[in-house]
Amino acid sequence: VRHRLEEFVARRFGETDGGRYATRISEDFEVSTLNLDGTPAKLSEGQKMVRAYMFSFALRSVIGLDLPLIVDTPIGRLDEKNRMFVAETLTAVFEDSENMHQQAIFLMHDGEYTPYVMEHFKPLKPLEYFLEHIDQEYEFSTLREGIDPEWSL
């Protein structure tokens, strides 16, 4: 299992940045990313997140779990450049026929799901929903389809 996880992450993560990295997974399942010369790679925060997503996809694929990936604030801590890197990479992964049956649910706020990020996810035809605050007294909200019209003004 460990070897298959390592191969999956190495192939997928290597594809994200021009194949410049090798991946090793230890006996304790610690994931290391190395430069091709074997030295430890210095990854950006976006690259670290993509590697974590690839490991998650690898677990799902190798173990055979078809559970949805649910992530709260998946790119909130990243700068705009790394948000684009993560969005482009995830879009490419889900466009791959091998992963088309997999499901991901990303809970994003308006600072994350910017018009630029929306454009990168557009090829996947994401289902978009927002929580609409209905009742002040009882703090009641409901799930609505689309983008919050107040946010997009």
XYZ file of C-alpha atoms in Angstrom:
153
model
C 0.000 0.000 0.000
C 2.770 2.425 0.952
C 4.552 1.831 -2.367
C 1.338 2.400 -4.348
C 0.640 5.594 -2.366
C 4.168 6.794 -3.077
C 3.804 6.109 -6.812
C 0.439 7.891 -6.982
C 1.632 10.995 -5.105
C 4.922 11.083 -7.031
C 3.123 10.895 -10.374
C 0.387 13.377 -9.525
C 2.488 15.877 -7.603
C 5.285 15.621 -10.151
C 2.804 16.529 -12.890
C 1.812 19.708 -11.073
C 5.184 21.402 -11.335
C 6.832 20.034 -14.437
C 8.091 16.802 -12.868
C 10.774 18.501 -10.755
C 10.151 16.473 -7.598
C 10.337 12.945 -6.263
C 8.116 11.716 -3.435
C 9.049 9.314 -0.668
C 6.700 7.856 1.922
C 8.404 6.417 5.008
C 7.469 3.280 6.923
C 5.539 5.635 9.248
C 3.720 7.139 6.230
C 5.482 10.497 6.455
C 5.461 12.155 3.039
C 8.723 13.765 1.881
C 9.227 15.734 -1.272
C 12.715 15.722 -2.755
C 14.404 17.514 -5.601
C 15.511 15.180 -8.362
C 19.033 15.220 -6.894
C 17.643 13.731 -3.635
C 17.854 16.865 -1.487
C 14.754 17.970 0.470
C 12.617 20.330 -1.598
C 11.567 23.736 -0.291
C 7.890 23.923 -1.190
C 5.648 26.970 -1.227
C 2.475 26.893 0.866
C 0.477 26.250 -2.305
C 2.700 23.322 -3.241
C 2.353 21.875 0.276
C -1.428 22.081 -0.002
C -1.436 20.462 -3.439
C 0.794 17.674 -2.095
C -1.651 17.136 0.794
C -4.572 16.968 -1.650
C -2.646 14.498 -3.824
C -1.991 12.305 -0.775
C -5.705 12.433 0.043
C -6.591 11.443 -3.531
C -3.974 8.673 -3.375
C -5.500 7.258 -0.191
C -8.924 7.289 -1.774
C -7.676 5.617 -4.948
C -5.314 3.011 -3.453
C -7.586 1.986 -0.595
C -10.699 2.177 -2.766
C -12.659 4.742 -0.762
C -15.099 6.777 -2.805
C -15.946 9.136 0.020
C -16.120 12.815 -0.892
C -13.222 15.046 0.041
C -14.625 17.821 2.257
C -12.340 20.778 2.964
C -13.170 23.926 4.923
C -11.277 27.006 3.735
C -9.151 25.041 1.228
C -7.137 28.009 -0.035
C -7.859 30.744 2.500
C -4.332 30.997 3.924
C -2.691 31.341 0.524
C -1.695 34.362 -1.491
C -3.317 34.879 -4.899
C -0.484 33.166 -6.828
C -0.751 29.997 -4.729
C -4.563 30.080 -4.895
C -4.289 29.975 -8.661
C -1.754 27.130 -8.471
C -4.058 25.071 -6.226
C -7.159 25.861 -8.321
C -5.398 24.972 -11.590
C -3.975 21.765 -10.150
C -7.240 20.573 -8.613
C -9.091 21.362 -11.825
C -6.558 19.322 -13.818
C -6.848 16.405 -11.378
C -10.644 16.327 -11.526
C -10.703 16.711 -15.314
C -8.645 13.514 -15.563
C -10.989 10.628 -16.412
C -9.392 8.540 -13.632
C -10.824 10.961 -11.042
C -14.096 12.020 -12.692
C -16.129 9.842 -10.314
C -14.595 11.468 -7.231
C -16.339 14.241 -5.394
C -14.908 17.219 -3.530
C -16.778 19.737 -1.422
C -14.940 22.972 -0.745
C -16.388 25.357 1.819
C -15.062 28.767 0.796
C -15.671 32.333 1.851
C -15.772 35.290 -0.497
C -12.091 36.070 0.117
C -11.154 32.668 -1.295
C -13.667 32.126 -4.040
C -12.682 35.198 -6.002
C -13.728 35.750 -9.616
C -10.237 34.570 -10.654
C -10.542 31.328 -8.681
C -14.068 30.843 -10.038
C -12.670 31.018 -13.585
C -10.182 28.233 -12.871
C -12.893 25.921 -11.497
C -15.357 26.780 -14.302
C -14.384 23.818 -16.566
C -15.533 21.456 -13.792
C -19.019 23.029 -13.772
C -19.099 23.224 -9.959
C -22.356 23.311 -8.070
C -22.319 26.562 -6.112
C -24.381 27.188 -2.981
C -24.419 29.803 -0.238
C -25.970 30.180 3.191
C -28.621 32.878 3.261
C -29.333 34.405 6.634
C -33.141 34.394 7.021
C -34.144 35.163 10.597
C -32.193 37.491 12.905
C -34.110 36.498 16.047
C -33.573 32.746 15.728
C -30.295 32.886 13.751
C -31.827 30.788 10.995
C -30.129 30.280 7.612
C -30.952 28.252 4.548
C -28.862 26.802 1.734
C -29.435 28.491 -1.622
C -28.158 27.575 -5.054
C -25.801 30.000 -6.783
C -23.611 32.824 -5.510
C -24.845 35.195 -2.813
C -26.129 38.224 -4.779
C -25.043 40.565 -1.963
C -21.475 39.254 -2.190
C -21.160 39.699 -5.919
C -22.161 43.391 -5.936
